[in-house]
Amino acid sequence: PLAGGERVNAGDLVHTGAQSSTVLRFGDGARVVVRPDSRLRVEHSARLGTSPMVDTRLQLDDGGADTQVPKQSARRFEIRTPVANLGVRGTEFRTRATAEQTAVEVLEGNVAATGTGIQGVNAGFGTVATAQSVSAVSPLLPAPELAQVPRRIERLPLNLPWDSSAAAGTTYRAQVVDAQKPDQLVLDGLFTGHAARWSADLPDGDYLLRVRAVDSR
């Protein structure tokens, strides 16, 4: 089991459980949040000789990863998946991989997705790659309105409602994170409807709720 502050070396495989996550921080400031039920291997991360260039290569075999790469030109950062390679520079993006396909959602900057073909993906857009092709980019779904979420919760289990005007049957991914350590994922789940419900215990504290809409891609 990993503990906070431990060193992860090239060749190590990080495997997260159903309600666990971890943050990998690299020497050049890049950060990768490994989501629940994921397997990510650090293939290589080193400075190239005496140059300022930092070369990092990760292999996401299964699951998801949220990545933030600082805006510096002297770097090469790549995430490989079973069907596509993602080359980034100064970018925030999310990746989800299986043996059959890779989905990428770009929040800031640009990602070059290469598999069978190549596709540049700008902020606010996403694409899906398979072993046969990289699909045309499409806009990410609009953010749900969270004004209805109560600011103070006093009873468990958690029941967090949001905008009920969204189309019926819409699926959402909801996450609860520690307000003081927003990289620390506490709860994660997919929900159909207009609320997130968790039966898990949650200690008293300050938390943030993150919600995004999910479509078939």
PDB file of N, CA and C in Angstrom, residues 51-140:
ATOM      1  N   SER A  51      20.153  19.485 -20.227  1.00  0.00           N
ATOM      2  CA  SER A  51      19.169  20.406 -20.792  1.00  0.00           C
ATOM      3  C   SER A  51      18.012  20.597 -19.806  1.00  0.00           C
ATOM      4  N   PRO A  52      17.189  21.654 -19.996  1.00  0.00           N
ATOM      5  CA  PRO A  52      16.008  21.846 -19.147  1.00  0.00           C
ATOM      6  C   PRO A  52      14.843  20.936 -19.543  1.00  0.00           C
ATOM      7  N   MET A  53      14.998  20.169 -20.616  1.00  0.00           N
ATOM      8  CA  MET A  53      13.918  19.306 -21.090  1.00  0.00           C
ATOM      9  C   MET A  53      13.669  18.159 -20.119  1.00  0.00           C
ATOM     10  N   VAL A  54      12.413  18.003 -19.699  1.00  0.00           N
ATOM     11  CA  VAL A  54      12.004  16.881 -18.858  1.00  0.00           C
ATOM     12  C   VAL A  54      11.126  15.951 -19.697  1.00  0.00           C
ATOM     13  N   ASP A  55      11.476  14.683 -19.702  1.00  0.00           N
ATOM     14  CA  ASP A  55      10.781  13.684 -20.512  1.00  0.00           C
ATOM     15  C   ASP A  55      10.016  12.756 -19.577  1.00  0.00           C
ATOM     16  N   THR A  56       8.669  12.772 -19.663  1.00  0.00           N
ATOM     17  CA  THR A  56       7.826  11.924 -18.821  1.00  0.00           C
ATOM     18  C   THR A  56       6.899  11.113 -19.706  1.00  0.00           C
ATOM     19  N   ARG A  57       6.876   9.802 -19.479  1.00  0.00           N
ATOM     20  CA  ARG A  57       5.983   8.917 -20.209  1.00  0.00           C
ATOM     21  C   ARG A  57       5.246   8.033 -19.215  1.00  0.00           C
ATOM     22  N   LEU A  58       3.913   8.041 -19.304  1.00  0.00           N
ATOM     23  CA  LEU A  58       3.057   7.236 -18.442  1.00  0.00           C
ATOM     24  C   LEU A  58       2.234   6.290 -19.294  1.00  0.00           C
ATOM     25  N   GLN A  59       1.876   5.134 -18.730  1.00  0.00           N
ATOM     26  CA  GLN A  59       1.031   4.160 -19.419  1.00  0.00           C
ATOM     27  C   GLN A  59      -0.231   3.964 -18.590  1.00  0.00           C
ATOM     28  N   LEU A  60      -1.378   4.421 -19.113  1.00  0.00           N
ATOM     29  CA  LEU A  60      -2.670   4.216 -18.459  1.00  0.00           C
ATOM     30  C   LEU A  60      -3.320   2.991 -19.079  1.00  0.00           C
ATOM     31  N   ASP A  61      -3.232   1.861 -18.382  1.00  0.00           N
ATOM     32  CA  ASP A  61      -3.766   0.614 -18.917  1.00  0.00           C
ATOM     33  C   ASP A  61      -5.274   0.533 -18.794  1.00  0.00           C
ATOM     34  N   ASP A  62      -5.819   1.098 -17.717  1.00  0.00           N
ATOM     35  CA  ASP A  62      -7.254   0.979 -17.471  1.00  0.00           C
ATOM     36  C   ASP A  62      -7.656   2.050 -16.467  1.00  0.00           C
ATOM     37  N   GLY A  63      -8.876   2.593 -16.616  1.00  0.00           N
ATOM     38  CA  GLY A  63      -9.377   3.568 -15.661  1.00  0.00           C
ATOM     39  C   GLY A  63      -9.181   4.988 -16.134  1.00  0.00           C
ATOM     40  N   GLY A  64      -9.040   5.914 -15.169  1.00  0.00           N
ATOM     41  CA  GLY A  64      -8.997   7.326 -15.516  1.00  0.00           C
ATOM     42  C   GLY A  64      -7.892   8.079 -14.813  1.00  0.00           C
ATOM     43  N   ALA A  65      -7.499   9.202 -15.418  1.00  0.00           N
ATOM     44  CA  ALA A  65      -6.473  10.061 -14.844  1.00  0.00           C
ATOM     45  C   ALA A  65      -6.778  11.505 -15.218  1.00  0.00           C
ATOM     46  N   ASP A  66      -6.633  12.396 -14.238  1.00  0.00           N
ATOM     47  CA  ASP A  66      -6.793  13.833 -14.462  1.00  0.00           C
ATOM     48  C   ASP A  66      -5.410  14.462 -14.370  1.00  0.00           C
ATOM     49  N   THR A  67      -5.000  15.169 -15.407  1.00  0.00           N
ATOM     50  CA  THR A  67      -3.615  15.609 -15.538  1.00  0.00           C
ATOM     51  C   THR A  67      -3.522  17.123 -15.636  1.00  0.00           C
ATOM     52  N   GLN A  68      -2.547  17.697 -14.921  1.00  0.00           N
ATOM     53  CA  GLN A  68      -2.214  19.110 -15.044  1.00  0.00           C
ATOM     54  C   GLN A  68      -0.722  19.220 -15.336  1.00  0.00           C
ATOM     55  N   VAL A  69      -0.401  19.821 -16.470  1.00  0.00           N
ATOM     56  CA  VAL A  69       0.991  19.995 -16.886  1.00  0.00           C
ATOM     57  C   VAL A  69       1.272  21.487 -16.944  1.00  0.00           C
ATOM     58  N   PRO A  70       2.240  22.008 -16.162  1.00  0.00           N
ATOM     59  CA  PRO A  70       2.528  23.453 -16.158  1.00  0.00           C
ATOM     60  C   PRO A  70       2.884  23.969 -17.545  1.00  0.00           C
ATOM     61  N   LYS A  71       2.668  25.246 -17.736  1.00  0.00           N
ATOM     62  CA  LYS A  71       2.933  25.878 -19.028  1.00  0.00           C
ATOM     63  C   LYS A  71       4.410  26.204 -19.159  1.00  0.00           C
ATOM     64  N   GLN A  72       5.183  25.202 -19.492  1.00  0.00           N
ATOM     65  CA  GLN A  72       6.605  25.382 -19.738  1.00  0.00           C
ATOM     66  C   GLN A  72       6.932  24.691 -21.053  1.00  0.00           C
ATOM     67  N   SER A  73       7.814  25.290 -21.834  1.00  0.00           N
ATOM     68  CA  SER A  73       8.135  24.731 -23.152  1.00  0.00           C
ATOM     69  C   SER A  73       9.146  23.593 -23.052  1.00  0.00           C
ATOM     70  N   ALA A  74       9.952  23.588 -22.001  1.00  0.00           N
ATOM     71  CA  ALA A  74      11.041  22.605 -21.908  1.00  0.00           C
ATOM     72  C   ALA A  74      10.553  21.323 -21.253  1.00  0.00           C
ATOM     73  N   ARG A  75       9.701  20.600 -21.939  1.00  0.00           N
ATOM     74  CA  ARG A  75       9.194  19.347 -21.400  1.00  0.00           C
ATOM     75  C   ARG A  75       8.628  18.498 -22.527  1.00  0.00           C
ATOM     76  N   ARG A  76       8.562  17.219 -22.265  1.00  0.00           N
ATOM     77  CA  ARG A  76       7.830  16.301 -23.132  1.00  0.00           C
ATOM     78  C   ARG A  76       7.037  15.394 -22.213  1.00  0.00           C
ATOM     79  N   PHE A  77       5.728  15.468 -22.305  1.00  0.00           N
ATOM     80  CA  PHE A  77       4.847  14.726 -21.405  1.00  0.00           C
ATOM     81  C   PHE A  77       3.874  13.922 -22.256  1.00  0.00           C
ATOM     82  N   GLU A  78       3.832  12.623 -22.019  1.00  0.00           N
ATOM     83  CA  GLU A  78       3.010  11.744 -22.845  1.00  0.00           C
ATOM     84  C   GLU A  78       2.313  10.714 -21.964  1.00  0.00           C
ATOM     85  N   ILE A  79       1.037  10.496 -22.241  1.00  0.00           N
ATOM     86  CA  ILE A  79       0.291   9.396 -21.629  1.00  0.00           C
ATOM     87  C   ILE A  79      -0.069   8.407 -22.728  1.00  0.00           C
ATOM     88  N   ARG A  80       0.372   7.178 -22.553  1.00  0.00           N
ATOM     89  CA  ARG A  80       0.057   6.127 -23.515  1.00  0.00           C
ATOM     90  C   ARG A  80      -1.078   5.266 -22.964  1.00  0.00           C
ATOM     91  N   THR A  81      -1.956   4.833 -23.862  1.00  0.00           N
ATOM     92  CA  THR A  81      -3.049   3.930 -23.503  1.00  0.00           C
ATOM     93  C   THR A  81      -3.008   2.748 -24.469  1.00  0.00           C
ATOM     94  N   PRO A  82      -3.841   1.728 -24.253  1.00  0.00           N
ATOM     95  CA  PRO A  82      -3.797   0.585 -25.166  1.00  0.00           C
ATOM     96  C   PRO A  82      -4.045   0.914 -26.635  1.00  0.00           C
ATOM     97  N   VAL A  83      -4.746   2.037 -26.918  1.00  0.00           N
ATOM     98  CA  VAL A  83      -5.077   2.324 -28.322  1.00  0.00           C
ATOM     99  C   VAL A  83      -4.616   3.695 -28.804  1.00  0.00           C
ATOM    100  N   ALA A  84      -4.083   4.546 -27.925  1.00  0.00           N
ATOM    101  CA  ALA A  84      -3.706   5.894 -28.362  1.00  0.00           C
ATOM    102  C   ALA A  84      -2.620   6.449 -27.459  1.00  0.00           C
ATOM    103  N   ASN A  85      -1.865   7.414 -28.002  1.00  0.00           N
ATOM    104  CA  ASN A  85      -0.882   8.161 -27.243  1.00  0.00           C
ATOM    105  C   ASN A  85      -1.316   9.619 -27.189  1.00  0.00           C
ATOM    106  N   LEU A  86      -1.176  10.237 -26.010  1.00  0.00           N
ATOM    107  CA  LEU A  86      -1.591  11.618 -25.816  1.00  0.00           C
ATOM    108  C   LEU A  86      -0.363  12.449 -25.505  1.00  0.00           C
ATOM    109  N   GLY A  87      -0.014  13.367 -26.412  1.00  0.00           N
ATOM    110  CA  GLY A  87       1.123  14.246 -26.218  1.00  0.00           C
ATOM    111  C   GLY A  87       0.641  15.613 -25.783  1.00  0.00           C
ATOM    112  N   VAL A  88       1.208  16.150 -24.688  1.00  0.00           N
ATOM    113  CA  VAL A  88       0.673  17.386 -24.126  1.00  0.00           C
ATOM    114  C   VAL A  88       1.803  18.355 -23.823  1.00  0.00           C
ATOM    115  N   ARG A  89       1.408  19.644 -23.700  1.00  0.00           N
ATOM    116  CA  ARG A  89       2.333  20.687 -23.278  1.00  0.00           C
ATOM    117  C   ARG A  89       1.511  21.830 -22.702  1.00  0.00           C
ATOM    118  N   GLY A  90       1.649  22.079 -21.419  1.00  0.00           N
ATOM    119  CA  GLY A  90       0.910  23.162 -20.783  1.00  0.00           C
ATOM    120  C   GLY A  90      -0.586  22.948 -20.845  1.00  0.00           C
ATOM    121  N   THR A  91      -1.083  21.864 -20.238  1.00  0.00           N
ATOM    122  CA  THR A  91      -2.463  21.444 -20.474  1.00  0.00           C
ATOM    123  C   THR A  91      -3.081  20.847 -19.221  1.00  0.00           C
ATOM    124  N   GLU A  92      -4.400  21.013 -19.088  1.00  0.00           N
ATOM    125  CA  GLU A  92      -5.186  20.288 -18.089  1.00  0.00           C
ATOM    126  C   GLU A  92      -6.219  19.449 -18.830  1.00  0.00           C
ATOM    127  N   PHE A  93      -6.215  18.143 -18.582  1.00  0.00           N
ATOM    128  CA  PHE A  93      -7.124  17.275 -19.328  1.00  0.00           C
ATOM    129  C   PHE A  93      -7.432  16.021 -18.519  1.00  0.00           C
ATOM    130  N   ARG A  94      -8.493  15.326 -18.942  1.00  0.00           N
ATOM    131  CA  ARG A  94      -8.908  14.075 -18.317  1.00  0.00           C
ATOM    132  C   ARG A  94      -8.806  12.957 -19.349  1.00  0.00           C
ATOM    133  N   THR A  95      -8.429  11.782 -18.873  1.00  0.00           N
ATOM    134  CA  THR A  95      -8.290  10.619 -19.743  1.00  0.00           C
ATOM    135  C   THR A  95      -9.011   9.438 -19.126  1.00  0.00           C
ATOM    136  N   ARG A  96      -9.677   8.662 -19.959  1.00  0.00           N
ATOM    137  CA  ARG A  96     -10.292   7.402 -19.516  1.00  0.00           C
ATOM    138  C   ARG A  96      -9.937   6.341 -20.540  1.00  0.00           C
ATOM    139  N   ALA A  97      -9.407   5.209 -20.086  1.00  0.00           N
ATOM    140  CA  ALA A  97      -8.900   4.201 -21.016  1.00  0.00           C
ATOM    141  C   ALA A  97      -9.436   2.821 -20.674  1.00  0.00           C
ATOM    142  N   THR A  98      -9.706   2.051 -21.724  1.00  0.00           N
ATOM    143  CA  THR A  98      -9.957   0.612 -21.636  1.00  0.00           C
ATOM    144  C   THR A  98      -9.096  -0.037 -22.708  1.00  0.00           C
ATOM    145  N   ALA A  99      -9.187  -1.350 -22.809  1.00  0.00           N
ATOM    146  CA  ALA A  99      -8.424  -2.048 -23.840  1.00  0.00           C
ATOM    147  C   ALA A  99      -8.916  -1.686 -25.236  1.00  0.00           C
ATOM    148  N   GLU A 100     -10.184  -1.228 -25.357  1.00  0.00           N
ATOM    149  CA  GLU A 100     -10.780  -0.984 -26.672  1.00  0.00           C
ATOM    150  C   GLU A 100     -10.752   0.479 -27.098  1.00  0.00           C
ATOM    151  N   GLN A 101     -10.813   1.428 -26.137  1.00  0.00           N
ATOM    152  CA  GLN A 101     -10.892   2.827 -26.544  1.00  0.00           C
ATOM    153  C   GLN A 101     -10.328   3.741 -25.467  1.00  0.00           C
ATOM    154  N   THR A 102     -10.006   4.960 -25.902  1.00  0.00           N
ATOM    155  CA  THR A 102      -9.511   5.997 -25.008  1.00  0.00           C
ATOM    156  C   THR A 102     -10.317   7.263 -25.258  1.00  0.00           C
ATOM    157  N   ALA A 103     -10.830   7.857 -24.187  1.00  0.00           N
ATOM    158  CA  ALA A 103     -11.527   9.135 -24.273  1.00  0.00           C
ATOM    159  C   ALA A 103     -10.667  10.207 -23.625  1.00  0.00           C
ATOM    160  N   VAL A 104     -10.603  11.382 -24.241  1.00  0.00           N
ATOM    161  CA  VAL A 104      -9.846  12.495 -23.672  1.00  0.00           C
ATOM    162  C   VAL A 104     -10.721  13.738 -23.697  1.00  0.00           C
ATOM    163  N   GLU A 105     -10.709  14.478 -22.582  1.00  0.00           N
ATOM    164  CA  GLU A 105     -11.470  15.714 -22.436  1.00  0.00           C
ATOM    165  C   GLU A 105     -10.495  16.802 -22.022  1.00  0.00           C
ATOM    166  N   VAL A 106     -10.384  17.856 -22.812  1.00  0.00           N
ATOM    167  CA  VAL A 106      -9.387  18.894 -22.566  1.00  0.00           C
ATOM    168  C   VAL A 106     -10.053  20.094 -21.911  1.00  0.00           C
ATOM    169  N   LEU A 107      -9.530  20.496 -20.746  1.00  0.00           N
ATOM    170  CA  LEU A 107     -10.056  21.640 -20.017  1.00  0.00           C
ATOM    171  C   LEU A 107      -9.254  22.901 -20.284  1.00  0.00           C
ATOM    172  N   GLU A 108      -7.970  22.758 -20.581  1.00  0.00           N
ATOM    173  CA  GLU A 108      -7.109  23.906 -20.845  1.00  0.00           C
ATOM    174  C   GLU A 108      -5.957  23.467 -21.735  1.00  0.00           C
ATOM    175  N   GLY A 109      -5.604  24.299 -22.703  1.00  0.00           N
ATOM    176  CA  GLY A 109      -4.473  23.975 -23.568  1.00  0.00           C
ATOM    177  C   GLY A 109      -4.872  23.099 -24.741  1.00  0.00           C
ATOM    178  N   ASN A 110      -3.987  22.159 -25.102  1.00  0.00           N
ATOM    179  CA  ASN A 110      -4.192  21.338 -26.282  1.00  0.00           C
ATOM    180  C   ASN A 110      -3.547  19.976 -26.075  1.00  0.00           C
ATOM    181  N   VAL A 111      -4.205  18.947 -26.603  1.00  0.00           N
ATOM    182  CA  VAL A 111      -3.680  17.579 -26.572  1.00  0.00           C
ATOM    183  C   VAL A 111      -3.665  17.041 -27.987  1.00  0.00           C
ATOM    184  N   ALA A 112      -2.578  16.389 -28.363  1.00  0.00           N
ATOM    185  CA  ALA A 112      -2.509  15.686 -29.640  1.00  0.00           C
ATOM    186  C   ALA A 112      -2.748  14.209 -29.371  1.00  0.00           C
ATOM    187  N   ALA A 113      -3.868  13.689 -29.873  1.00  0.00           N
ATOM    188  CA  ALA A 113      -4.215  12.286 -29.697  1.00  0.00           C
ATOM    189  C   ALA A 113      -3.822  11.531 -30.955  1.00  0.00           C
ATOM    190  N   THR A 114      -2.938  10.555 -30.825  1.00  0.00           N
ATOM    191  CA  THR A 114      -2.474   9.788 -31.966  1.00  0.00           C
ATOM    192  C   THR A 114      -2.771   8.316 -31.756  1.00  0.00           C
ATOM    193  N   GLY A 115      -3.314   7.700 -32.763  1.00  0.00           N
ATOM    194  CA  GLY A 115      -3.551   6.267 -32.782  1.00  0.00           C
ATOM    195  C   GLY A 115      -3.492   5.870 -34.237  1.00  0.00           C
ATOM    196  N   THR A 116      -4.630   5.480 -34.791  1.00  0.00           N
ATOM    197  CA  THR A 116      -4.753   5.369 -36.230  1.00  0.00           C
ATOM    198  C   THR A 116      -5.235   6.728 -36.729  1.00  0.00           C
ATOM    199  N   GLY A 117      -4.303   7.619 -37.042  1.00  0.00           N
ATOM    200  CA  GLY A 117      -4.601   9.006 -37.340  1.00  0.00           C
ATOM    201  C   GLY A 117      -4.192   9.872 -36.162  1.00  0.00           C
ATOM    202  N   ILE A 118      -4.336  11.182 -36.339  1.00  0.00           N
ATOM    203  CA  ILE A 118      -3.954  12.130 -35.295  1.00  0.00           C
ATOM    204  C   ILE A 118      -5.030  13.193 -35.211  1.00  0.00           C
ATOM    205  N   GLN A 119      -5.313  13.637 -33.982  1.00  0.00           N
ATOM    206  CA  GLN A 119      -6.346  14.638 -33.780  1.00  0.00           C
ATOM    207  C   GLN A 119      -5.878  15.608 -32.713  1.00  0.00           C
ATOM    208  N   GLY A 120      -5.878  16.912 -33.043  1.00  0.00           N
ATOM    209  CA  GLY A 120      -5.586  17.925 -32.044  1.00  0.00           C
ATOM    210  C   GLY A 120      -6.870  18.306 -31.328  1.00  0.00           C
ATOM    211  N   VAL A 121      -6.838  18.309 -29.990  1.00  0.00           N
ATOM    212  CA  VAL A 121      -8.025  18.585 -29.191  1.00  0.00           C
ATOM    213  C   VAL A 121      -7.767  19.834 -28.353  1.00  0.00           C
ATOM    214  N   ASN A 122      -8.594  20.862 -28.561  1.00  0.00           N
ATOM    215  CA  ASN A 122      -8.444  22.113 -27.822  1.00  0.00           C
ATOM    216  C   ASN A 122      -9.325  22.130 -26.576  1.00  0.00           C
ATOM    217  N   ALA A 123      -9.126  23.144 -25.738  1.00  0.00           N
ATOM    218  CA  ALA A 123      -9.891  23.276 -24.501  1.00  0.00           C
ATOM    219  C   ALA A 123     -11.391  23.355 -24.790  1.00  0.00           C
ATOM    220  N   GLY A 124     -12.177  22.651 -23.972  1.00  0.00           N
ATOM    221  CA  GLY A 124     -13.620  22.634 -24.145  1.00  0.00           C
ATOM    222  C   GLY A 124     -14.121  21.563 -25.082  1.00  0.00           C
ATOM    223  N   PHE A 125     -13.215  20.708 -25.577  1.00  0.00           N
ATOM    224  CA  PHE A 125     -13.597  19.670 -26.525  1.00  0.00           C
ATOM    225  C   PHE A 125     -13.027  18.319 -26.079  1.00  0.00           C
ATOM    226  N   GLY A 126     -13.537  17.263 -26.692  1.00  0.00           N
ATOM    227  CA  GLY A 126     -13.052  15.925 -26.408  1.00  0.00           C
ATOM    228  C   GLY A 126     -13.086  15.070 -27.654  1.00  0.00           C
ATOM    229  N   THR A 127     -12.450  13.898 -27.555  1.00  0.00           N
ATOM    230  CA  THR A 127     -12.462  12.944 -28.653  1.00  0.00           C
ATOM    231  C   THR A 127     -12.329  11.539 -28.094  1.00  0.00           C
ATOM    232  N   VAL A 128     -12.622  10.554 -28.938  1.00  0.00           N
ATOM    233  CA  VAL A 128     -12.503   9.144 -28.571  1.00  0.00           C
ATOM    234  C   VAL A 128     -11.637   8.455 -29.614  1.00  0.00           C
ATOM    235  N   ALA A 129     -10.647   7.711 -29.145  1.00  0.00           N
ATOM    236  CA  ALA A 129      -9.758   6.972 -30.039  1.00  0.00           C
ATOM    237  C   ALA A 129      -9.952   5.479 -29.831  1.00  0.00           C
ATOM    238  N   THR A 130      -9.932   4.740 -30.947  1.00  0.00           N
ATOM    239  CA  THR A 130      -9.943   3.279 -30.912  1.00  0.00           C
ATOM    240  C   THR A 130      -8.747   2.798 -31.715  1.00  0.00           C
ATOM    241  N   ALA A 131      -8.596   1.493 -31.788  1.00  0.00           N
ATOM    242  CA  ALA A 131      -7.488   0.947 -32.572  1.00  0.00           C
ATOM    243  C   ALA A 131      -7.665   1.241 -34.058  1.00  0.00           C
ATOM    244  N   GLN A 132      -8.899   1.566 -34.487  1.00  0.00           N
ATOM    245  CA  GLN A 132      -9.179   1.815 -35.900  1.00  0.00           C
ATOM    246  C   GLN A 132      -9.107   3.289 -36.288  1.00  0.00           C
ATOM    247  N   SER A 133      -9.443   4.192 -35.340  1.00  0.00           N
ATOM    248  CA  SER A 133      -9.535   5.595 -35.740  1.00  0.00           C
ATOM    249  C   SER A 133      -9.558   6.504 -34.515  1.00  0.00           C
ATOM    250  N   VAL A 134      -9.339   7.792 -34.784  1.00  0.00           N
ATOM    251  CA  VAL A 134      -9.545   8.845 -33.794  1.00  0.00           C
ATOM    252  C   VAL A 134     -10.714   9.682 -34.282  1.00  0.00           C
ATOM    253  N   SER A 135     -11.785   9.788 -33.486  1.00  0.00           N
ATOM    254  CA  SER A 135     -12.999  10.441 -33.952  1.00  0.00           C
ATOM    255  C   SER A 135     -12.830  11.950 -34.022  1.00  0.00           C
ATOM    256  N   ALA A 136     -13.739  12.588 -34.729  1.00  0.00           N
ATOM    257  CA  ALA A 136     -13.761  14.051 -34.782  1.00  0.00           C
ATOM    258  C   ALA A 136     -14.024  14.603 -33.382  1.00  0.00           C
ATOM    259  N   VAL A 137     -13.441  15.775 -33.098  1.00  0.00           N
ATOM    260  CA  VAL A 137     -13.646  16.362 -31.775  1.00  0.00           C
ATOM    261  C   VAL A 137     -15.084  16.852 -31.649  1.00  0.00           C
ATOM    262  N   SER A 138     -15.579  16.885 -30.404  1.00  0.00           N
ATOM    263  CA  SER A 138     -16.913  17.396 -30.125  1.00  0.00           C
ATOM    264  C   SER A 138     -16.866  18.199 -28.837  1.00  0.00           C
ATOM    265  N   PRO A 139     -17.766  19.193 -28.689  1.00  0.00           N
ATOM    266  CA  PRO A 139     -17.738  20.025 -27.480  1.00  0.00           C
ATOM    267  C   PRO A 139     -18.136  19.231 -26.244  1.00  0.00           C
ATOM    268  N   LEU A 140     -17.495  19.545 -25.119  1.00  0.00           N
ATOM    269  CA  LEU A 140     -17.886  18.930 -23.858  1.00  0.00           C
ATOM    270  C   LEU A 140     -19.265  19.444 -23.451  1.00  0.00           C
TER     271      LEU A 140
END
